[in-house]
PDB file of C-alpha atoms in Angstrom:
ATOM      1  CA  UNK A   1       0.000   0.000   0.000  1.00 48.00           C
ATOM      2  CA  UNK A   2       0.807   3.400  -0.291  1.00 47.00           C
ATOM      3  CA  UNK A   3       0.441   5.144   2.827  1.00 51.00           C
ATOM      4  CA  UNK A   4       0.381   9.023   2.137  1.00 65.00           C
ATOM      5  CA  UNK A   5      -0.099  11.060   5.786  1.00 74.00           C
ATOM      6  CA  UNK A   6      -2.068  14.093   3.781  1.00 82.00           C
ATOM      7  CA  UNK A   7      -4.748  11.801   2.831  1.00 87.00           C
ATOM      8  CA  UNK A   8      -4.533   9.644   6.040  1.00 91.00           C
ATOM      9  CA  UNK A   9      -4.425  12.740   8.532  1.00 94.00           C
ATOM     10  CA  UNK A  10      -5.966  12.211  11.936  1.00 96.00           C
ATOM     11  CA  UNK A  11      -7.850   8.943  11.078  1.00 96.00           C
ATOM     12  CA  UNK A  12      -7.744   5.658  13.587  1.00 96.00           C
ATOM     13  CA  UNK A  13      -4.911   4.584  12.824  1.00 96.00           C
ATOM     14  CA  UNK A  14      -3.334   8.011  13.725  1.00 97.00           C
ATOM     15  CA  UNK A  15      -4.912   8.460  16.770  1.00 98.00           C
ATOM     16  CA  UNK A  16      -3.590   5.464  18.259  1.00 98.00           C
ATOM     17  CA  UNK A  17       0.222   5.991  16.941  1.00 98.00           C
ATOM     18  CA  UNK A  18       0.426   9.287  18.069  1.00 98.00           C
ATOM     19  CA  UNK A  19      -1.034   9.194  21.550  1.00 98.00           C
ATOM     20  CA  UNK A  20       1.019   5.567  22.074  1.00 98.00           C
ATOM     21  CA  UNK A  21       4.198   8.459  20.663  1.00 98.00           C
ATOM     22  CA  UNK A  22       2.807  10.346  23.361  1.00 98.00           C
ATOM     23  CA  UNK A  23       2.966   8.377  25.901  1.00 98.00           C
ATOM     24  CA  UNK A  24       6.931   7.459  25.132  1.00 98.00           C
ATOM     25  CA  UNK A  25       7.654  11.227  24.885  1.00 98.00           C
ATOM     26  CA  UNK A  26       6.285  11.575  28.314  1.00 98.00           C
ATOM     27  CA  UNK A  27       8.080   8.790  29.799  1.00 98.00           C
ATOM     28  CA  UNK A  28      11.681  10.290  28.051  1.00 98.00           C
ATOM     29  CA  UNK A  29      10.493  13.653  30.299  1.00 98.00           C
ATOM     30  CA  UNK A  30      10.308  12.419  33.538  1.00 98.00           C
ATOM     31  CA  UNK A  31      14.287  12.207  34.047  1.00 97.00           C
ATOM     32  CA  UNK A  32      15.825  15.951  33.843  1.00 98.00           C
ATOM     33  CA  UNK A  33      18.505  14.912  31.378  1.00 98.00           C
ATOM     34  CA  UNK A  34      18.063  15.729  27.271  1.00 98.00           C
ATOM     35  CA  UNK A  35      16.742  13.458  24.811  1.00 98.00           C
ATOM     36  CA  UNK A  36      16.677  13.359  20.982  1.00 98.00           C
ATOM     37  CA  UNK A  37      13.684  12.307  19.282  1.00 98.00           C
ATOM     38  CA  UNK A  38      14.650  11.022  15.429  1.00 98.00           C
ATOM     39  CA  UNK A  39      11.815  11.439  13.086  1.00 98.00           C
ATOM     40  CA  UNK A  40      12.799   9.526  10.030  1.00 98.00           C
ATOM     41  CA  UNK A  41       9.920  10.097   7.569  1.00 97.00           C
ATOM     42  CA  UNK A  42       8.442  13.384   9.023  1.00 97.00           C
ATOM     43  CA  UNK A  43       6.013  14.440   5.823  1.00 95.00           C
ATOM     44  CA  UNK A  44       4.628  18.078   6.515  1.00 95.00           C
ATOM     45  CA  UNK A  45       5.146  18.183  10.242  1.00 95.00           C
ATOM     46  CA  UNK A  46       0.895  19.260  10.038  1.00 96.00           C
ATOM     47  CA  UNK A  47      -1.886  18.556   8.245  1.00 96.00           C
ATOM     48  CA  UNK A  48      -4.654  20.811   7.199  1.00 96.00           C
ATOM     49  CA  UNK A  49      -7.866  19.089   7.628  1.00 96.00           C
ATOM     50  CA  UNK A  50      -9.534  21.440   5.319  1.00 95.00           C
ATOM     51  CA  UNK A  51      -7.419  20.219   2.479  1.00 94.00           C
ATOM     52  CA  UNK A  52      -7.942  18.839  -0.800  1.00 95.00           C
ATOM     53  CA  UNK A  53      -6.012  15.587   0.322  1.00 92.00           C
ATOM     54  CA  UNK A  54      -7.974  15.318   3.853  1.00 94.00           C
ATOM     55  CA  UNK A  55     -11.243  15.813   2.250  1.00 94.00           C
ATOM     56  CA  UNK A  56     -11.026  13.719  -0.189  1.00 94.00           C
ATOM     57  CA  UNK A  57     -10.945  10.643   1.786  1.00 92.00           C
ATOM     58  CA  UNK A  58     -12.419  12.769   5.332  1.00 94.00           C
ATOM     59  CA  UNK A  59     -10.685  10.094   7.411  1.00 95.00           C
ATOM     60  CA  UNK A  60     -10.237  12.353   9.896  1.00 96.00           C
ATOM     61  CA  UNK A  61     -13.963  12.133  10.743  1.00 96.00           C
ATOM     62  CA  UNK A  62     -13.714   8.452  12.237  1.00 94.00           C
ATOM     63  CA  UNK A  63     -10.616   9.382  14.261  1.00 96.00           C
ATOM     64  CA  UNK A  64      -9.638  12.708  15.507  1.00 98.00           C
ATOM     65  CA  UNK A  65     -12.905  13.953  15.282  1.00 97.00           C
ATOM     66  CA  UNK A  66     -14.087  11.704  17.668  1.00 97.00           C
ATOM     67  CA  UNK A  67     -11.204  12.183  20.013  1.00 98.00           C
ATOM     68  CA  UNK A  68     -11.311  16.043  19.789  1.00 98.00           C
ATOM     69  CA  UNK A  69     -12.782  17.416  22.935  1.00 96.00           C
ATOM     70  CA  UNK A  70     -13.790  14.259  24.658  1.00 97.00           C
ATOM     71  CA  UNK A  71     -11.705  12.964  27.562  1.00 96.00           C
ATOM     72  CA  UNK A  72      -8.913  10.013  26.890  1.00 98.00           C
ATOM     73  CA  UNK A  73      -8.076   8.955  30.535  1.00 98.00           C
ATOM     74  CA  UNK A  74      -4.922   6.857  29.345  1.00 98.00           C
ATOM     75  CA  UNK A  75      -3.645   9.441  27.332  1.00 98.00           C
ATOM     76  CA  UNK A  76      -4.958  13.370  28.121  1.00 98.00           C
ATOM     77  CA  UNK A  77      -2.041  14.809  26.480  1.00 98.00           C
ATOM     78  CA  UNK A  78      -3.664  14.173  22.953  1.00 98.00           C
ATOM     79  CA  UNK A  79      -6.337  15.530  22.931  1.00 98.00           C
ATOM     80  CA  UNK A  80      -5.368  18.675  24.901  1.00 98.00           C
ATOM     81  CA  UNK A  81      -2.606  19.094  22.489  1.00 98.00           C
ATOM     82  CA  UNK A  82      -5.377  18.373  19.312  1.00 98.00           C
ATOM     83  CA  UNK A  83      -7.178  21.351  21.458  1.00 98.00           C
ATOM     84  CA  UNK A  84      -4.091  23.219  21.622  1.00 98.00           C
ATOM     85  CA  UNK A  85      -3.943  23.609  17.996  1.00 97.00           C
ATOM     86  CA  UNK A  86      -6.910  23.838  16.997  1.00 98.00           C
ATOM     87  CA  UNK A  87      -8.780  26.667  19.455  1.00 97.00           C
ATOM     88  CA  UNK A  88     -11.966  27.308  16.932  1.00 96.00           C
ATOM     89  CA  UNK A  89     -12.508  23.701  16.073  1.00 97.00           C
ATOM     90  CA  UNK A  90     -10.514  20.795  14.361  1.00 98.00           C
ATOM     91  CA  UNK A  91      -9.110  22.080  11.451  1.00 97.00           C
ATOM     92  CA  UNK A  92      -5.044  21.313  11.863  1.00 97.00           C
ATOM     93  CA  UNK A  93      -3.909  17.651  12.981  1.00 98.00           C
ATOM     94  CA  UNK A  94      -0.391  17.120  14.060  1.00 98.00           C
ATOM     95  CA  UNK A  95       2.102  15.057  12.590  1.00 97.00           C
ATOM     96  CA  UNK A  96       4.514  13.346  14.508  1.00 98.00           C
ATOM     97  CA  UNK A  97       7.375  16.251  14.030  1.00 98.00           C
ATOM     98  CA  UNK A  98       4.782  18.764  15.336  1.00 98.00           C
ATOM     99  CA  UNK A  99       3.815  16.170  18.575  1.00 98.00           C
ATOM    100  CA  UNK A 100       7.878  15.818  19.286  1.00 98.00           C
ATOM    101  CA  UNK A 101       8.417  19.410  19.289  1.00 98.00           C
ATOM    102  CA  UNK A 102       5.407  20.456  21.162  1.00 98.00           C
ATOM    103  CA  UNK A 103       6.793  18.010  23.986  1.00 98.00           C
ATOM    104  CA  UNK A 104      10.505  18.818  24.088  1.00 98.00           C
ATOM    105  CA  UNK A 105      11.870  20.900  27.156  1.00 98.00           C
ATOM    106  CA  UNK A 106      14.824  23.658  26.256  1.00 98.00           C
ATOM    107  CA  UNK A 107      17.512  20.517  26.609  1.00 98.00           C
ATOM    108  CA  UNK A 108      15.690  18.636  24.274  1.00 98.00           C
ATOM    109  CA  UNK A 109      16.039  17.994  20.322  1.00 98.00           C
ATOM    110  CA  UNK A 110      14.495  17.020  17.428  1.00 98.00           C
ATOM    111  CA  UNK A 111      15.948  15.362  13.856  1.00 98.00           C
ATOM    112  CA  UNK A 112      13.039  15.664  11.247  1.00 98.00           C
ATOM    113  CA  UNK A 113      14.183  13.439   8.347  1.00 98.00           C
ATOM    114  CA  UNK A 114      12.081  13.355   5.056  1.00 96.00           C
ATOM    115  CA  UNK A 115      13.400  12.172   1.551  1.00 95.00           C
ATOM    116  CA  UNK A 116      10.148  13.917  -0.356  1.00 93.00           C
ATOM    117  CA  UNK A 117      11.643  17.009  -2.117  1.00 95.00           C
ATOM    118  CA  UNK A 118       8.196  19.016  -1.785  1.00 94.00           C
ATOM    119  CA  UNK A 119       7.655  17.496   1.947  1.00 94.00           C
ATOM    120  CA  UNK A 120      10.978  18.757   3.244  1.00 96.00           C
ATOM    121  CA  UNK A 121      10.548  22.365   1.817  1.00 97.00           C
ATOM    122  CA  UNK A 122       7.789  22.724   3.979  1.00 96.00           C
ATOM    123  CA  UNK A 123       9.218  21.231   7.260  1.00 97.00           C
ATOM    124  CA  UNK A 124      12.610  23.755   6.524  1.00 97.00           C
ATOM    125  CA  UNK A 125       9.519  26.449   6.760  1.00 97.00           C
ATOM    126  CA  UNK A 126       7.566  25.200   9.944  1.00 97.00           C
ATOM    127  CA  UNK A 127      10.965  24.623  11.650  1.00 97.00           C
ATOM    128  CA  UNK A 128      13.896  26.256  10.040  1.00 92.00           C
ATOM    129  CA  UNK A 129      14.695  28.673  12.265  1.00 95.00           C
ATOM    130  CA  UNK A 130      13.873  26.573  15.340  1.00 98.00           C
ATOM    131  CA  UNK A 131      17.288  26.073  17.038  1.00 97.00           C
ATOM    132  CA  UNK A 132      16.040  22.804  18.561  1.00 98.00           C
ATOM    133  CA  UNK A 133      15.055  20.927  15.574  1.00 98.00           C
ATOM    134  CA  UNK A 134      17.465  19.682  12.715  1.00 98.00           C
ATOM    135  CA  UNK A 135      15.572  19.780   8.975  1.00 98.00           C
ATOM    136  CA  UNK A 136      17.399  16.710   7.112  1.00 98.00           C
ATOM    137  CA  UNK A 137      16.513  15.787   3.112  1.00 98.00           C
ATOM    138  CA  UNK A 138      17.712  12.318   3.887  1.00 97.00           C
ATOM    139  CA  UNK A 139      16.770   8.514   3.414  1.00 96.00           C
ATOM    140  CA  UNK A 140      15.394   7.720   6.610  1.00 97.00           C
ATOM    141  CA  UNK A 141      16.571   4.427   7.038  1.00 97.00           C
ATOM    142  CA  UNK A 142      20.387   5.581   6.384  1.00 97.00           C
ATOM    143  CA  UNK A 143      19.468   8.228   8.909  1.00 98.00           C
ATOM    144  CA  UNK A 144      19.338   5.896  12.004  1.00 98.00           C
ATOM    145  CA  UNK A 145      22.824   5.136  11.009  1.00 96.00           C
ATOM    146  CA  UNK A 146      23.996   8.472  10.220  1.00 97.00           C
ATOM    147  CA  UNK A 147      22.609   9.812  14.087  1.00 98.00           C
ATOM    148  CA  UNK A 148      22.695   7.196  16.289  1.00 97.00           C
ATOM    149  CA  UNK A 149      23.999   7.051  18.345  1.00 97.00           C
ATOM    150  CA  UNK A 150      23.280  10.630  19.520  1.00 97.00           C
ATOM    151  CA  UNK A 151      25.496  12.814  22.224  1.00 97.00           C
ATOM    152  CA  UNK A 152      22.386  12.470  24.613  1.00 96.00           C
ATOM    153  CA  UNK A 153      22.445   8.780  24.571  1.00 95.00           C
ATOM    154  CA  UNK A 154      18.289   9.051  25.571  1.00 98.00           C
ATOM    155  CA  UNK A 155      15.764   9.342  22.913  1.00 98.00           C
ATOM    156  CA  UNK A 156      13.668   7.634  20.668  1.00 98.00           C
ATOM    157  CA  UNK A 157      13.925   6.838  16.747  1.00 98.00           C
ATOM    158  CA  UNK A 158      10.325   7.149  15.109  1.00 98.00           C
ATOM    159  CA  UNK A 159       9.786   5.366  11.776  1.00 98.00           C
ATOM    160  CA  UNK A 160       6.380   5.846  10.106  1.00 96.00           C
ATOM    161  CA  UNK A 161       6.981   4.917   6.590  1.00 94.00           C
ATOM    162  CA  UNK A 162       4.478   4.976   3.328  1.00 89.00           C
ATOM    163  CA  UNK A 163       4.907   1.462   2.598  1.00 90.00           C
ATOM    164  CA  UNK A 164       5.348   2.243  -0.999  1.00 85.00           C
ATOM    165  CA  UNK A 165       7.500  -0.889  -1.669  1.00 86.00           C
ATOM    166  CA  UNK A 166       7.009  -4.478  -1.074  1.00 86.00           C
ATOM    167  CA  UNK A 167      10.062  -5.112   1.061  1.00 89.00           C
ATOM    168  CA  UNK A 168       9.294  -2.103   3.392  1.00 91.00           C
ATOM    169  CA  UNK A 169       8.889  -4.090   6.040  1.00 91.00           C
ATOM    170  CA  UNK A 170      11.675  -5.757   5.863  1.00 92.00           C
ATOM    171  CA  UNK A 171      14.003  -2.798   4.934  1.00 94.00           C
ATOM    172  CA  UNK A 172      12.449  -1.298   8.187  1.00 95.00           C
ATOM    173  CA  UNK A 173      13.277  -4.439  10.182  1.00 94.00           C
ATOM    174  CA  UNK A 174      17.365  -4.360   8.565  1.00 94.00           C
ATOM    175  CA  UNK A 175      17.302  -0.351   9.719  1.00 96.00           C
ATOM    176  CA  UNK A 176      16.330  -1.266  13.319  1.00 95.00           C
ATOM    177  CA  UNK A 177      18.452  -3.961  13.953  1.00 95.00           C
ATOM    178  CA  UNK A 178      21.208  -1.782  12.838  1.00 95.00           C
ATOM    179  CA  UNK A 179      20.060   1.590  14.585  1.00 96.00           C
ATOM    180  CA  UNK A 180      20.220  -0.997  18.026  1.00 96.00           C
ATOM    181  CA  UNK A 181      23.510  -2.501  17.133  1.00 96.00           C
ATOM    182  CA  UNK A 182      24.707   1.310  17.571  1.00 96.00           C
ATOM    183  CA  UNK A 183      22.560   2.770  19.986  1.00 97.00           C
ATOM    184  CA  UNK A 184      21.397  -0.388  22.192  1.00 96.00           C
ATOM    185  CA  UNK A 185      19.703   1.524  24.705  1.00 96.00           C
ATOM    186  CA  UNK A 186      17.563   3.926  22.559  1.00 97.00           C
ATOM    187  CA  UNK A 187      13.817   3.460  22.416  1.00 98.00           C
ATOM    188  CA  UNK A 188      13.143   2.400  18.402  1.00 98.00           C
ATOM    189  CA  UNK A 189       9.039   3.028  17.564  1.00 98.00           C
ATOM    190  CA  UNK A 190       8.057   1.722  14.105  1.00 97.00           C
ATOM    191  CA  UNK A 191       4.613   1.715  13.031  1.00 97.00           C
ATOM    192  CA  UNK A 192       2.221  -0.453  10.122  1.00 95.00           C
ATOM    193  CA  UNK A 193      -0.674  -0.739   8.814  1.00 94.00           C
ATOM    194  CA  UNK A 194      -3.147  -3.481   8.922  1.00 94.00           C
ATOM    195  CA  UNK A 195      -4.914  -4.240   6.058  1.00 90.00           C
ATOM    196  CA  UNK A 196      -3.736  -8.349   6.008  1.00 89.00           C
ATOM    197  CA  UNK A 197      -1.495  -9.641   8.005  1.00 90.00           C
ATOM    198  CA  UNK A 198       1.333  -9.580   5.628  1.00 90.00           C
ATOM    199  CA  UNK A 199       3.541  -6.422   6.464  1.00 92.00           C
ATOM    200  CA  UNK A 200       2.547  -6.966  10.386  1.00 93.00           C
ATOM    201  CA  UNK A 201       3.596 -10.985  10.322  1.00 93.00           C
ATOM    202  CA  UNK A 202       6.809  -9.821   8.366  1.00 92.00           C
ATOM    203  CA  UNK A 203       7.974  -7.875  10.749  1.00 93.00           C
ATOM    204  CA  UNK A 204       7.524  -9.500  13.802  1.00 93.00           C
ATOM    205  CA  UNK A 205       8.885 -12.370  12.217  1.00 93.00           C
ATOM    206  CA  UNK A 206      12.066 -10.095  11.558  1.00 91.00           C
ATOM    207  CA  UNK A 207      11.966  -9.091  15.565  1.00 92.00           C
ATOM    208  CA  UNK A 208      11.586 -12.482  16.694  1.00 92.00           C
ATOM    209  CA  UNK A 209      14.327 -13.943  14.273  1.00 91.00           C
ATOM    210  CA  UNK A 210      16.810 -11.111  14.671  1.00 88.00           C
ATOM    211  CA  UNK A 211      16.336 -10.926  17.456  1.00 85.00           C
ATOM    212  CA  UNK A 212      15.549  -7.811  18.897  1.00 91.00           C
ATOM    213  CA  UNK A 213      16.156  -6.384  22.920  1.00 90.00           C
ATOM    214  CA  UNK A 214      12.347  -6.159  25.405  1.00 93.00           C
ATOM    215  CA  UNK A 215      10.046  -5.659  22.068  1.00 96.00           C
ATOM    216  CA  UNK A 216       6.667  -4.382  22.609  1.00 97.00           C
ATOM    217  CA  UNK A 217       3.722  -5.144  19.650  1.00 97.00           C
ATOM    218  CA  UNK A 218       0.302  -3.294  20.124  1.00 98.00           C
ATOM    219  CA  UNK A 219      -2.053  -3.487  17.619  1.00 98.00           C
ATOM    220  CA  UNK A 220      -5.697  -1.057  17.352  1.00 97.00           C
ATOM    221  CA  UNK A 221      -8.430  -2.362  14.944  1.00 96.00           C
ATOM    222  CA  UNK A 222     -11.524  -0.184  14.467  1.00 95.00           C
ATOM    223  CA  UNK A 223     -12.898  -3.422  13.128  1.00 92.00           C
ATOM    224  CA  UNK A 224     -12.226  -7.113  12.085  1.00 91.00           C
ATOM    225  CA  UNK A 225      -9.266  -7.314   9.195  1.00 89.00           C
ATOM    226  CA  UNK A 226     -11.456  -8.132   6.182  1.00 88.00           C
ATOM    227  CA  UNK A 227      -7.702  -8.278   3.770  1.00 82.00           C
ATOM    228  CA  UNK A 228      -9.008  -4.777   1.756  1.00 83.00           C
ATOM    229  CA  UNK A 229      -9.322  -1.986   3.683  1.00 90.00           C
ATOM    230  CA  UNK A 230      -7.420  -0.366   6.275  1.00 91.00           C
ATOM    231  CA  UNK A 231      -8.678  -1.505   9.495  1.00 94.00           C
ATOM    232  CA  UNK A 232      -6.318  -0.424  11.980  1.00 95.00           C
ATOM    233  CA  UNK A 233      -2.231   0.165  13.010  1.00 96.00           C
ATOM    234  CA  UNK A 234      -0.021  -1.777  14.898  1.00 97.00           C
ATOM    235  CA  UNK A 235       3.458  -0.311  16.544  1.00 98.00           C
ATOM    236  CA  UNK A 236       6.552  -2.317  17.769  1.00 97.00           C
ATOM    237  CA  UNK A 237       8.487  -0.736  20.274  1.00 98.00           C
ATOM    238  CA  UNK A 238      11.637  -1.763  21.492  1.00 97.00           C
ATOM    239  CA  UNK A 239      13.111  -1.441  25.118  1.00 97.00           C
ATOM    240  CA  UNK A 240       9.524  -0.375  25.463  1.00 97.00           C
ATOM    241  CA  UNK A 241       9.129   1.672  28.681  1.00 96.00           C
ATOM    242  CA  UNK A 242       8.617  -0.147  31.732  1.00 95.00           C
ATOM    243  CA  UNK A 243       4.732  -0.533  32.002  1.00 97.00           C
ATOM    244  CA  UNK A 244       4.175   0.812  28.455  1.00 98.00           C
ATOM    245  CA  UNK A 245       1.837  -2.631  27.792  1.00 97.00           C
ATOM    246  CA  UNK A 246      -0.080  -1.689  30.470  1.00 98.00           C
ATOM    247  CA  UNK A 247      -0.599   2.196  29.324  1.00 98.00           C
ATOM    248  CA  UNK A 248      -1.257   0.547  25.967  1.00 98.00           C
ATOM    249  CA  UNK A 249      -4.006  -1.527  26.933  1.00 98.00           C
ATOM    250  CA  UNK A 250      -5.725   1.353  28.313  1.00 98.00           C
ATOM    251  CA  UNK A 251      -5.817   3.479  25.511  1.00 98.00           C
ATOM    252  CA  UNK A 252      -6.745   0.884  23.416  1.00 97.00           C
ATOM    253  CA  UNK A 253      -9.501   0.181  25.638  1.00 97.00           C
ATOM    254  CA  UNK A 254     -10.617   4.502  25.491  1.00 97.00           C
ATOM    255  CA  UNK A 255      -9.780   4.374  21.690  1.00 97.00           C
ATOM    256  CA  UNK A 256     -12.524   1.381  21.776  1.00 96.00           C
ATOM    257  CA  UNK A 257     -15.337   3.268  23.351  1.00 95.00           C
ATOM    258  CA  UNK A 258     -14.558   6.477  21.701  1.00 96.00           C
ATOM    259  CA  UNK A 259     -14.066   5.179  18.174  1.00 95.00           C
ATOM    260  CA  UNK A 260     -15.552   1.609  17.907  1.00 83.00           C
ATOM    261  CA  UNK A 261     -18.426   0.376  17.214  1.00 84.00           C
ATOM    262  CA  UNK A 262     -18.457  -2.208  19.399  1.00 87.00           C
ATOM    263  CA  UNK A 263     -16.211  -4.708  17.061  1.00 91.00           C
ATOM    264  CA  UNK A 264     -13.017  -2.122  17.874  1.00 94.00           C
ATOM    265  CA  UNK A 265     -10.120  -4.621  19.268  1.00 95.00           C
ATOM    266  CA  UNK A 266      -6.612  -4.171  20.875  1.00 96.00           C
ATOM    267  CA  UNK A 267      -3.716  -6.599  21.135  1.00 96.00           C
ATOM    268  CA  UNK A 268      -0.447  -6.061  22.945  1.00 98.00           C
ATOM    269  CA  UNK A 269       1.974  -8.657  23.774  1.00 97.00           C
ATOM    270  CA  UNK A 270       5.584  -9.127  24.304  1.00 96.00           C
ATOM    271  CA  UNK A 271       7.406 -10.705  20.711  1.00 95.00           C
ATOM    272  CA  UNK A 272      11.137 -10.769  22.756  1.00 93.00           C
ATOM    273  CA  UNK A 273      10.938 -10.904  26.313  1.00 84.00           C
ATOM    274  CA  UNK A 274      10.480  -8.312  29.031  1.00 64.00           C
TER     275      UNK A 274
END
């Protein structure tokens, strides 16, 4: 599939990514020393609801929408920071550049990576002369090579590809092992969709075999996989955040009442030990 994020803005499978980014990013605050948060496809940094691309498919609608102004006990900084943005109503959704540097303190950093000529231009707009956040036109993947690991040694790598090729899963999977074989401590976040099972069983087949340090898998459905449409998103984290499964479980459980229909679902398990 081809997973463009100005099409996709602020549906399900957003909501769930980004709060579960959230949720890392607030972890990564609670000690007082610096982190680095690597963004390795970072598209516009935000998304204009009122677009051509957003209304065109109006995904939003069965995800943000639903989120925006109602409470999310497992994660409350979403939708305060959807409410942040958007003071007169939902009209701008945040990309995962824009959640990172809405949550960095002054010791903090951001690396926005993004190999789209057109995509980058804007981000060196939005953030150019932000002295905490680095603009990169760069392959993503050779990114987590080229900046891990960072001075900090805290942080997170985020890696939200398109999935325009058939071996993105396991080009992602190749890019992680090697980001961990130089930076073995840093948190490593890579989303999918779920459409079949194909891209999710890849990967975690890649984890398991590899394999990879304490990974976390958490998967949100809006409903049952039916191999044709995008029915929900599914995250692996690795050296998830101590109690992360639980915190996941809970918002999958809010993202359920607030979103579902009643056939919403949410996995998380461990595929490497914690």
């Amino acid at each position: 599939m081809n997973y463009r994020h100005a099409f996709h803005a602020g549906n399900h499978t957003e909501v769930f990514k980004h709060a579960a980014l959230i949720l890392i990013l607030e972890h990564l605050a609670k000690k007082p020393q610096g982190f680095v948060v690597l963004d390795t496809h970072a598209g516009l940094g935000a998304y204009d609801l009122l677009s051509e691309p957003a209304q065109k498919t109006l995904e939003y609608e069965a995800g943000a929408a639903k989120v925006f102004g109602q409470a999310l006990p497992s994660a409350p900084a979403y939708p305060a920071l959807l409410a942040d943005m958007n003071p007169l109503g939902l009209i701008r959704y945040p990309g995962s550049p824009e959640i990172a540097r809405r949550l960095l303190r002054s010791q903090d950093r951001l690396i926005a990576c993004e190999l789209h000529p057109a995509d980058v231009e804007v981000l060196r707009v939005r953030y150019g002369h932000d002295p905490q956040v680095g603009v990169h036109h760069r392959d993503g993947y050779e990114a987590i090579g080229a900046f891990t690991p960072p001075p900090e040694r805290r942080g997170l790598v985020f890696i939200d590809p398109p999935y325009e090729k058939t071996d993105e899963a396991a080009t992602l999977a190749r890019a992680m092992a090697n980001g961990l074989k130089k930076w073995p401590t840093g948190i490593f976040l890579a989303w999918y969709p779920i459409k079949d099972r194909l891209i999710a069983d890849s990967l975690a087949d890649a984890v398991v075999s590899t394999p990879f340090p304490k990974t976390l898998r958490a998967e949100f459905q809006i409903r049952p996989r039916n191999d044709q449409t995008l029915t929900g998103g599914g995250i692996v984290v690795c050296n998830a955040p101590w109690r992360l499964d639980e915190a996941l479980t809970a918002l999958g459980q809010d993202l359920s009442r607030l979103l579902g229909d009643g056939s919403a679902s949410c996995r998380v398990d461990w595929l490497t030990p914690s």
